[in-house]
CSV table of C-alpha atoms in Angstrom, one decimal:
chain,number,residue,atom,x,y,z
A,1,MET,CA,-174.7,131.9,121.1
A,2,ASN,CA,-171.4,131.2,119.2
A,3,ALA,CA,-169.4,133.0,121.9
A,4,MET,CA,-171.0,130.8,124.6
A,5,LEU,CA,-170.1,127.7,122.7
A,6,GLU,CA,-166.5,128.8,122.2
A,7,THR,CA,-165.9,129.6,125.9
A,8,PRO,CA,-165.2,126.1,127.2
A,9,GLU,CA,-162.2,125.9,124.7
A,10,LEU,CA,-160.3,128.6,126.6
A,11,PRO,CA,-159.0,126.4,129.4
A,12,ALA,CA,-157.6,124.0,126.8
A,13,VAL,CA,-155.7,126.9,125.2
A,14,PHE,CA,-154.3,128.0,128.6
A,15,ASP,CA,-153.3,124.4,129.4
A,16,GLY,CA,-151.4,124.3,126.1
A,17,VAL,CA,-149.5,127.5,127.0
A,18,LYS,CA,-148.6,126.1,130.4
A,19,LEU,CA,-147.3,122.9,128.8
A,20,ALA,CA,-145.3,124.9,126.3
A,21,ALA,CA,-143.9,127.0,129.2
A,22,VAL,CA,-143.0,123.9,131.2
A,23,ALA,CA,-141.4,122.3,128.2
A,24,ALA,CA,-139.4,125.5,127.5
A,25,VAL,CA,-138.2,125.6,131.1
A,26,LEU,CA,-137.2,121.9,131.0
A,27,TYR,CA,-135.3,122.5,127.8
A,28,VAL,CA,-133.4,125.4,129.3
A,29,ILE,CA,-132.6,123.3,132.4
A,30,VAL,CA,-131.4,120.4,130.4
A,31,ARG,CA,-129.2,122.7,128.2
A,32,CYS,CA,-127.9,124.7,131.1
A,33,LEU,CA,-127.1,121.7,133.3
A,34,ASN,CA,-125.8,119.8,130.2
A,35,LEU,CA,-127.7,116.8,131.4
A,36,LYS,CA,-127.4,115.0,128.1
A,37,SER,CA,-123.6,115.1,128.2
A,38,PRO,CA,-122.1,111.6,128.7
A,39,THR,CA,-119.7,110.6,131.4
A,40,ALA,CA,-116.4,109.2,130.2
A,41,PRO,CA,-112.8,108.7,131.1
A,42,PRO,CA,-110.6,111.7,130.6
A,43,ASP,CA,-109.0,112.2,127.2
A,44,LEU,CA,-105.2,111.5,127.5
A,45,TYR,CA,-102.5,113.0,125.3
A,46,PHE,CA,-99.0,111.4,125.7
A,47,GLN,CA,-96.2,109.6,123.9
A,48,ASP,CA,-95.9,105.9,124.3
A,49,SER,CA,-93.1,105.3,126.7
A,50,GLY,CA,-92.2,103.2,129.7
A,51,LEU,CA,-93.3,106.0,132.0
A,52,SER,CA,-96.6,106.5,130.3
A,53,ARG,CA,-97.4,102.8,130.4
A,54,PHE,CA,-96.5,102.6,134.1
A,55,LEU,CA,-98.7,105.6,134.8
A,56,LEU,CA,-101.7,104.1,133.0
A,57,LYS,CA,-101.3,100.9,135.1
A,58,SER,CA,-100.7,102.7,138.4
A,59,CYS,CA,-103.3,105.5,138.1
A,60,PRO,CA,-106.8,104.1,137.7
A,61,LEU,CA,-108.3,107.5,137.7
A,62,LEU,CA,-106.7,108.1,134.3
A,63,THR,CA,-108.7,105.4,132.7
A,64,LYS,CA,-111.9,105.3,134.8
A,65,GLU,CA,-115.0,107.5,134.1
A,66,TYR,CA,-115.0,110.7,136.0
A,67,ILE,CA,-118.6,110.9,137.3
A,68,PRO,CA,-119.7,114.3,138.6
A,69,PRO,CA,-123.0,114.8,140.6
A,70,LEU,CA,-125.9,113.8,138.4
A,71,ILE,CA,-128.1,116.9,138.7
A,72,TRP,CA,-125.6,119.8,138.3
A,73,GLY,CA,-122.1,118.2,137.9
A,74,LYS,CA,-122.0,118.4,134.1
A,75,SER,CA,-122.3,122.1,134.1
A,76,GLY,CA,-118.9,123.8,134.1
A,77,HIS,CA,-120.5,127.0,135.3
A,78,ILE,CA,-122.0,125.4,138.4
A,79,GLN,CA,-118.8,123.5,139.2
A,80,THR,CA,-116.8,126.7,138.9
A,81,ALA,CA,-119.4,128.7,140.9
A,82,LEU,CA,-119.4,126.2,143.7
A,83,TYR,CA,-115.6,126.2,143.8
A,84,GLY,CA,-115.5,130.0,143.8
A,85,LYS,CA,-118.2,130.5,146.4
A,86,MET,CA,-118.0,127.4,148.6
A,87,GLY,CA,-114.5,126.0,147.9
A,88,ARG,CA,-115.3,122.5,149.2
A,89,VAL,CA,-117.9,120.8,151.4
A,90,ARG,CA,-117.0,119.8,155.0
A,91,SER,CA,-113.5,121.1,154.5
A,92,PRO,CA,-111.0,119.9,157.2
A,93,HIS,CA,-108.7,122.2,159.1
A,94,PRO,CA,-105.1,120.9,158.9
A,95,TYR,CA,-102.7,122.2,161.5
A,96,GLY,CA,-99.6,123.9,160.1
A,97,HIS,CA,-96.9,126.5,161.0
A,98,ARG,CA,-96.6,129.8,159.2
A,99,LYS,CA,-93.1,130.7,158.0
A,100,PHE,CA,-91.9,134.2,157.1
A,101,ILE,CA,-89.2,135.0,154.6
A,102,THR,CA,-87.8,138.5,154.0
A,103,MET,CA,-87.1,139.0,150.3
A,104,SER,CA,-84.3,141.1,148.9
A,105,ASP,CA,-86.6,144.0,148.1
A,106,GLY,CA,-88.0,144.1,151.6
A,107,ALA,CA,-91.2,142.2,150.8
A,108,THR,CA,-92.3,139.6,153.4
A,109,SER,CA,-93.2,136.3,151.9
A,110,THR,CA,-95.2,133.7,153.9
A,111,PHE,CA,-96.0,130.1,153.5
A,112,ASP,CA,-97.6,127.5,155.7
A,113,LEU,CA,-95.9,124.2,156.5
A,114,PHE,CA,-97.9,121.0,157.2
A,115,GLU,CA,-96.1,117.8,158.4
A,116,PRO,CA,-97.2,114.3,157.1
A,117,LEU,CA,-99.8,112.4,159.1
A,118,ALA,CA,-98.7,108.9,157.9
A,119,GLU,CA,-95.8,107.1,156.3
A,120,HIS,CA,-95.4,107.6,152.6
A,121,CYS,CA,-96.2,104.5,150.4
A,122,VAL,CA,-92.5,104.3,149.4
A,123,GLY,CA,-91.2,105.2,152.8
A,124,ASP,CA,-89.3,108.3,151.6
A,125,ASP,CA,-89.4,111.9,152.7
A,126,ILE,CA,-91.5,113.7,150.1
A,127,THR,CA,-92.6,117.3,150.3
A,128,MET,CA,-95.4,118.8,148.1
A,129,VAL,CA,-94.7,122.5,147.3
A,130,ILE,CA,-98.0,124.0,146.4
A,131,CYS,CA,-98.8,127.2,144.7
A,132,PRO,CA,-102.6,128.2,144.9
A,133,GLY,CA,-104.7,130.1,142.4
A,134,ILE,CA,-105.1,133.8,141.9
A,135,ALA,CA,-105.2,135.8,145.1
A,136,ASN,CA,-105.4,132.5,147.1
A,137,HIS,CA,-103.6,131.2,150.1
A,138,SER,CA,-103.4,128.2,152.5
A,139,GLU,CA,-106.6,129.1,154.3
A,140,LYS,CA,-108.8,128.5,151.2
A,141,GLN,CA,-111.0,125.5,151.5
A,142,TYR,CA,-109.9,123.7,148.4
A,143,ILE,CA,-106.3,124.1,149.5
A,144,ARG,CA,-107.2,122.8,153.0
A,145,THR,CA,-109.0,119.8,151.6
A,146,PHE,CA,-106.1,118.9,149.3
A,147,VAL,CA,-103.4,119.4,152.0
A,148,ASP,CA,-105.3,117.2,154.5
A,149,TYR,CA,-105.6,114.4,151.9
A,150,ALA,CA,-101.9,114.7,151.0
A,151,GLN,CA,-100.8,114.6,154.6
A,152,LYS,CA,-102.8,111.4,155.2
A,153,ASN,CA,-100.9,109.9,152.2
A,154,GLY,CA,-97.5,110.7,153.8
A,155,TYR,CA,-96.6,114.0,152.2
A,156,ARG,CA,-95.3,117.1,153.9
A,157,CYS,CA,-97.0,120.1,152.4
A,158,ALA,CA,-95.7,123.7,151.9
A,159,VAL,CA,-98.3,126.1,150.7
A,160,LEU,CA,-97.4,129.6,149.4
A,161,ASN,CA,-99.5,132.5,150.5
A,162,HIS,CA,-99.5,134.9,147.5
A,163,LEU,CA,-98.0,138.2,148.4
A,164,GLY,CA,-100.9,140.5,149.5
A,165,ALA,CA,-103.5,137.7,149.5
A,166,LEU,CA,-103.8,137.2,153.3
A,167,PRO,CA,-105.9,139.9,154.8
A,168,ASN,CA,-104.1,139.9,158.1
A,169,ILE,CA,-100.5,140.2,156.6
A,170,GLU,CA,-99.4,143.7,155.7
A,171,LEU,CA,-97.2,144.3,152.7
A,172,THR,CA,-93.7,145.5,153.7
A,173,SER,CA,-92.7,146.7,150.2
A,174,PRO,CA,-94.5,148.4,147.3
A,175,ARG,CA,-95.1,145.0,145.5
A,176,MET,CA,-97.7,142.2,145.5
A,177,PHE,CA,-98.1,138.9,143.7
A,178,THR,CA,-98.3,139.0,139.9
A,179,TYR,CA,-99.3,136.5,137.2
A,180,GLY,CA,-95.8,134.9,136.7
A,181,CYS,CA,-93.5,136.2,139.4
A,182,THR,CA,-91.7,133.2,140.8
A,183,TRP,CA,-89.6,134.9,143.6
A,184,GLU,CA,-91.8,133.9,146.5
A,185,PHE,CA,-92.3,130.4,145.3
A,186,GLY,CA,-88.6,130.0,144.7
A,187,ALA,CA,-87.8,131.3,148.2
A,188,MET,CA,-90.2,128.7,149.7
A,189,VAL,CA,-88.6,125.9,147.7
A,190,ASN,CA,-85.1,126.9,148.7
A,191,TYR,CA,-86.2,127.0,152.4
A,192,ILE,CA,-87.6,123.5,152.1
A,193,LYS,CA,-84.4,122.2,150.4
A,194,LYS,CA,-82.2,123.8,153.1
A,195,THR,CA,-84.4,122.7,156.0
A,196,TYR,CA,-85.0,119.1,154.8
A,197,PRO,CA,-81.9,118.2,152.8
A,198,LEU,CA,-83.0,114.6,152.3
A,199,THR,CA,-86.5,115.4,151.0
A,200,GLN,CA,-87.7,115.2,147.4
A,201,LEU,CA,-90.2,117.5,145.9
A,202,VAL,CA,-93.5,117.2,144.2
A,203,VAL,CA,-94.5,120.5,142.6
A,204,VAL,CA,-98.2,121.4,142.4
A,205,GLY,CA,-99.9,124.5,141.0
A,206,PHE,CA,-103.5,125.4,140.7
A,207,SER,CA,-104.8,127.8,138.1
A,208,LEU,CA,-102.5,130.9,138.2
A,209,GLY,CA,-100.3,128.8,140.5
A,210,GLY,CA,-99.9,126.3,137.6
A,211,ASN,CA,-98.4,129.1,135.5
A,212,ILE,CA,-96.0,130.1,138.3
A,213,VAL,CA,-94.7,126.6,139.0
A,214,CYS,CA,-94.2,125.7,135.4
A,215,LYS,CA,-92.4,129.0,134.7
A,216,TYR,CA,-90.2,128.4,137.9
A,217,LEU,CA,-89.1,125.0,136.8
A,218,GLY,CA,-88.3,126.1,133.2
A,219,GLU,CA,-86.4,129.2,134.2
A,220,THR,CA,-83.2,127.3,135.1
A,221,GLN,CA,-82.2,123.6,135.2
A,222,ALA,CA,-81.1,124.1,138.9
A,223,ASN,CA,-84.8,124.7,139.9
A,224,GLN,CA,-85.5,121.1,138.9
A,225,GLU,CA,-83.0,119.6,141.3
A,226,LYS,CA,-84.6,117.2,143.8
A,227,VAL,CA,-88.0,117.5,141.9
A,228,LEU,CA,-89.7,114.2,141.2
A,229,CYS,CA,-92.6,115.6,139.2
A,230,CYS,CA,-94.9,118.6,138.6
A,231,VAL,CA,-98.7,118.8,138.3
A,232,SER,CA,-100.5,121.9,136.9
A,233,VAL,CA,-104.3,122.1,137.2
A,234,CYS,CA,-106.6,124.4,135.2
A,235,GLN,CA,-104.0,127.0,134.0
A,236,GLY,CA,-104.3,128.9,130.7
A,237,TYR,CA,-100.7,128.7,129.6
A,238,SER,CA,-100.5,132.0,127.8
A,239,ALA,CA,-102.0,135.2,129.2
A,240,LEU,CA,-101.3,137.0,125.9
A,241,ARG,CA,-103.5,134.5,124.0
A,242,ALA,CA,-106.1,134.3,126.8
A,243,GLN,CA,-106.7,138.1,127.0
A,244,GLU,CA,-108.7,138.1,123.8
A,245,THR,CA,-110.9,135.3,124.9
A,246,PHE,CA,-111.5,136.9,128.3
A,247,MET,CA,-113.2,139.8,126.5
A,248,GLN,CA,-115.7,137.5,124.8
A,249,TRP,CA,-119.2,136.7,126.2
A,250,ASP,CA,-119.0,133.1,125.0
A,251,GLN,CA,-119.3,130.9,128.1
A,252,CYS,CA,-119.8,134.1,130.1
A,253,ARG,CA,-116.0,134.7,130.2
A,254,ARG,CA,-116.5,138.5,130.1
A,255,PHE,CA,-118.6,138.2,133.3
A,256,TYR,CA,-116.0,136.0,135.0
A,257,ASN,CA,-113.4,138.5,133.9
A,258,PHE,CA,-115.3,141.3,135.6
A,259,LEU,CA,-115.7,139.3,138.9
A,260,MET,CA,-112.0,138.5,139.0
A,261,ALA,CA,-111.0,142.1,138.2
A,262,ASP,CA,-113.3,143.3,141.0
A,263,ASN,CA,-111.7,141.0,143.5
A,264,MET,CA,-108.2,142.1,142.4
A,265,LYS,CA,-109.2,145.7,142.8
A,266,LYS,CA,-110.4,145.1,146.4
A,267,ILE,CA,-107.1,143.4,147.3
A,268,ILE,CA,-105.0,146.2,145.7
A,269,LEU,CA,-107.0,148.9,147.3
A,270,SER,CA,-106.7,147.2,150.7
A,271,HIS,CA,-103.0,147.7,150.4
A,272,ARG,CA,-103.1,151.2,148.9
A,273,GLN,CA,-101.0,152.8,151.6
A,274,ALA,CA,-98.2,150.2,151.3
A,275,LEU,CA,-98.3,150.4,147.5
A,276,PHE,CA,-99.0,154.0,146.7
A,277,GLY,CA,-98.7,156.0,149.9
A,278,ASP,CA,-96.7,159.2,149.8
A,279,HIS,CA,-94.3,157.9,152.5
A,280,VAL,CA,-93.5,154.8,150.4
A,281,LYS,CA,-90.3,154.7,148.3
A,282,LYS,CA,-91.8,153.4,145.1
A,283,PRO,CA,-90.1,152.3,141.9
A,284,GLN,CA,-90.3,154.8,139.1
A,285,SER,CA,-92.7,152.6,137.2
A,286,LEU,CA,-95.3,153.0,140.0
A,287,GLU,CA,-95.0,156.8,140.2
A,288,ASP,CA,-97.4,157.5,137.4
A,289,THR,CA,-100.1,155.0,138.6
A,290,ASP,CA,-103.5,156.6,138.2
A,291,LEU,CA,-105.8,155.1,140.9
A,292,SER,CA,-108.9,156.6,139.3
A,293,ARG,CA,-108.3,154.2,136.3
A,294,LEU,CA,-108.1,151.3,138.8
A,295,TYR,CA,-111.4,152.3,140.3
A,296,THR,CA,-113.1,152.2,136.9
A,297,ALA,CA,-111.4,149.0,135.6
A,298,THR,CA,-113.8,146.3,134.6
A,299,SER,CA,-111.4,143.6,133.3
A,300,LEU,CA,-108.2,141.9,134.5
A,301,MET,CA,-106.4,143.4,131.5
A,302,GLN,CA,-107.1,146.9,132.7
A,303,VAL,CA,-106.0,146.1,136.2
A,304,ASP,CA,-102.8,144.5,134.9
A,305,ASP,CA,-102.1,147.4,132.6
A,306,ASN,CA,-102.7,150.1,135.2
A,307,VAL,CA,-101.0,148.4,138.2
A,308,MET,CA,-99.7,144.9,138.0
A,309,ARG,CA,-97.2,145.1,135.2
A,310,LYS,CA,-95.6,148.2,136.9
A,311,PHE,CA,-94.5,146.2,139.9
A,312,HIS,CA,-91.8,144.7,137.7
A,313,GLY,CA,-91.3,147.6,135.3
A,314,TYR,CA,-92.8,146.2,132.2
A,315,ASN,CA,-93.3,148.8,129.5
A,316,SER,CA,-96.5,147.4,128.1
A,317,LEU,CA,-99.2,144.8,128.8
A,318,LYS,CA,-98.0,142.7,125.8
A,319,GLU,CA,-94.5,142.6,127.3
A,320,TYR,CA,-95.8,141.7,130.7
A,321,TYR,CA,-98.0,138.8,129.4
A,322,GLU,CA,-95.2,137.5,127.2
A,323,GLU,CA,-92.6,137.4,129.9
A,324,GLU,CA,-94.8,136.2,132.7
A,325,SER,CA,-96.5,133.3,130.9
A,326,CYS,CA,-95.1,129.8,131.3
A,327,MET,CA,-95.7,128.8,127.6
A,328,ARG,CA,-92.1,129.8,126.6
A,329,TYR,CA,-90.7,127.7,129.5
A,330,LEU,CA,-92.6,124.5,129.2
A,331,HIS,CA,-90.2,122.9,126.8
A,332,ARG,CA,-87.4,123.3,129.3
A,333,ILE,CA,-89.1,121.1,131.9
A,334,TYR,CA,-87.5,117.6,132.0
A,335,VAL,CA,-89.1,116.1,135.1
A,336,PRO,CA,-92.4,114.2,134.6
A,337,LEU,CA,-95.2,116.8,134.1
A,338,MET,CA,-98.9,116.3,134.2
A,339,LEU,CA,-101.1,119.1,132.9
A,340,VAL,CA,-104.8,118.9,133.8
A,341,ASN,CA,-107.7,121.0,132.3
A,342,ALA,CA,-111.4,120.4,132.1
A,343,ALA,CA,-113.1,120.7,128.7
A,344,ASP,CA,-116.0,122.7,130.2
A,345,ASP,CA,-113.8,125.1,132.1
A,346,PRO,CA,-115.5,128.5,131.3
A,347,LEU,CA,-112.3,130.4,132.1
A,348,VAL,CA,-109.9,128.6,129.8
A,349,HIS,CA,-110.9,128.8,126.1
A,350,GLU,CA,-110.5,125.6,124.1
A,351,SER,CA,-108.0,127.3,121.8
A,352,LEU,CA,-105.5,127.5,124.7
A,353,LEU,CA,-105.6,123.7,125.1
A,354,THR,CA,-103.7,123.3,121.9
A,355,ILE,CA,-100.6,124.4,123.9
A,356,PRO,CA,-100.5,121.3,126.3
A,357,LYS,CA,-101.7,119.0,123.5
A,358,SER,CA,-98.8,120.1,121.3
A,359,LEU,CA,-96.3,119.8,124.1
A,360,SER,CA,-97.5,116.3,125.0
A,361,GLU,CA,-97.0,115.2,121.4
A,362,LYS,CA,-93.3,116.3,121.5
A,363,ARG,CA,-92.2,115.5,125.0
A,364,GLU,CA,-92.1,112.0,126.6
A,365,ASN,CA,-92.2,113.4,130.1
A,366,VAL,CA,-95.5,115.2,129.5
A,367,MET,CA,-99.1,113.9,129.9
A,368,PHE,CA,-102.1,116.1,129.2
A,369,VAL,CA,-105.3,115.0,131.0
A,370,LEU,CA,-108.6,116.5,129.7
A,371,PRO,CA,-111.9,115.3,131.4
A,372,LEU,CA,-115.2,116.4,129.9
A,373,HIS,CA,-116.4,118.0,133.1
A,374,GLY,CA,-115.0,119.7,136.2
A,375,GLY,CA,-115.2,123.4,135.4
A,376,HIS,CA,-112.5,125.6,136.9
A,377,LEU,CA,-111.0,123.8,139.9
A,378,GLY,CA,-114.3,122.1,140.6
A,379,PHE,CA,-114.1,118.4,139.8
A,380,PHE,CA,-116.7,117.5,142.4
A,381,GLU,CA,-117.8,113.9,142.7
A,382,GLY,CA,-121.1,112.7,144.1
A,383,SER,CA,-124.1,110.5,143.3
A,384,VAL,CA,-127.1,112.8,142.6
A,385,LEU,CA,-127.2,116.2,144.3
A,386,PHE,CA,-124.7,116.5,147.2
A,387,PRO,CA,-120.9,116.5,146.4
A,388,GLU,CA,-118.3,114.5,148.3
A,389,PRO,CA,-115.7,116.4,150.4
A,390,LEU,CA,-112.8,115.0,148.3
A,391,THR,CA,-112.7,115.8,144.6
A,392,TRP,CA,-111.5,113.9,141.6
A,393,MET,CA,-108.7,116.4,141.3
A,394,ASP,CA,-107.5,115.9,144.8
A,395,LYS,CA,-107.3,112.1,144.3
A,396,LEU,CA,-105.7,112.3,140.9
A,397,VAL,CA,-102.8,114.6,142.0
A,398,VAL,CA,-101.9,112.3,144.9
A,399,GLU,CA,-102.4,109.2,142.8
A,400,TYR,CA,-100.1,110.6,140.1
A,401,ALA,CA,-97.5,111.7,142.7
A,402,ASN,CA,-97.6,108.2,144.4
A,403,ALA,CA,-97.0,106.6,141.0
A,404,ILE,CA,-94.0,108.8,140.1
A,405,CYS,CA,-92.5,108.1,143.6
A,406,GLN,CA,-92.9,104.3,142.9
A,407,TRP,CA,-91.5,104.8,139.4
A,408,GLU,CA,-88.4,106.5,140.8
A,409,ARG,CA,-88.0,103.8,143.5
A,410,ASN,CA,-88.2,101.0,140.8
A,411,LYS,CA,-85.6,102.8,138.7
A,412,LEU,CA,-83.3,103.0,141.7
A,413,GLN,CA,-83.7,99.4,142.6
A,414,CYS,CA,-83.0,98.4,139.0
A,415,SER,CA,-79.9,100.5,139.0
A,416,ASP,CA,-78.7,98.9,142.2
A,417,THR,CA,-79.3,95.4,140.9
A,418,GLU,CA,-77.4,96.2,137.7
A,419,GLN,CA,-74.5,97.6,139.8
A,420,VAL,CA,-74.4,94.4,141.9
A,421,GLU,CA,-74.4,92.2,138.8
A,422,ALA,CA,-71.6,94.4,137.3
A,423,ASP,CA,-69.5,94.0,140.5
A,424,LEU,CA,-70.0,90.2,140.5
A,425,GLU,CA,-68.7,90.0,137.0
């Protein structure tokens, strides 16, 4: 009799379990999607100067809220995953010409050249020289989207194709791109300077490309000639300091590390004959390469230690990371420099962001921009669910470049006025 009286209570118990399960799922969704995170303008780190005040007035995106898509845009992981898998939505197909340069060691470097589609806002000839992220090239969707937008704002664009990254271009020497080798980027810049002697340059680097362009500018003062400014987006500044964080499971960095290492292995092995074939005249450092270790590598550090550092004869992984990182070159850059990272970038540990923060506190030419959201090269914008084709990052880089061009034009006009007044006296 008692059992019969208790039976009707069982559905209530099950309902309670269901409610608890739903609540748990909703909690996980809210936490994973970071829905409670606020939207805000990016944090800015800079020294008060005439240039910084002009930039704040001329670049509204620096002081406006960056508003990512409501449902998923506050998750750095989803922003990063969408960039990695999809690149961009409704990406355009800008028309360009592929250029080939034979390097001194026999390597064939390529870049794609895109002419402007409108007159620049200051009426000058300006070329953006662009270095993509790791294993990327001009055919990647995020590059195509950015190039198309820059062209429509009056910029000529030259986009480096990392050595070995294009699947239809064979290697012609036993070498491919590395973390900080600036040879191919420098060759592209020299080609642009020679072909367009009146042009001025805006230097742009994404992720690994940010490291390369900053290192290139800091290597010698001559590399900064005709350069108006430089923009670096989502780089990590120091591979030596980053390697420890890449082995941590915090923010799933160890998983991202594995995915990037797997991609690098595929690229290297697709060029195995050109790099390791018996008929190839290899440098001594590559002779002892054990491909079996490459097959079993599960991290970028293992790939770098077994193969990448040997392309340039480094004796150790530590030496390779120290020499190839831009951190030791940043203080030698004298042109206006904007460094952009996202606070929720799962690839760049927050400890690495002390590097640009410290630099911006010491150098008047440096501005560090740190939005709360954006992931790694994501920075998607949109209302609720679907992102816009153009990202916050695309608009910010062009807006900053336009402001610097106007700043230089104003300086020139002031200088001309002062000269006229001096002549009248």
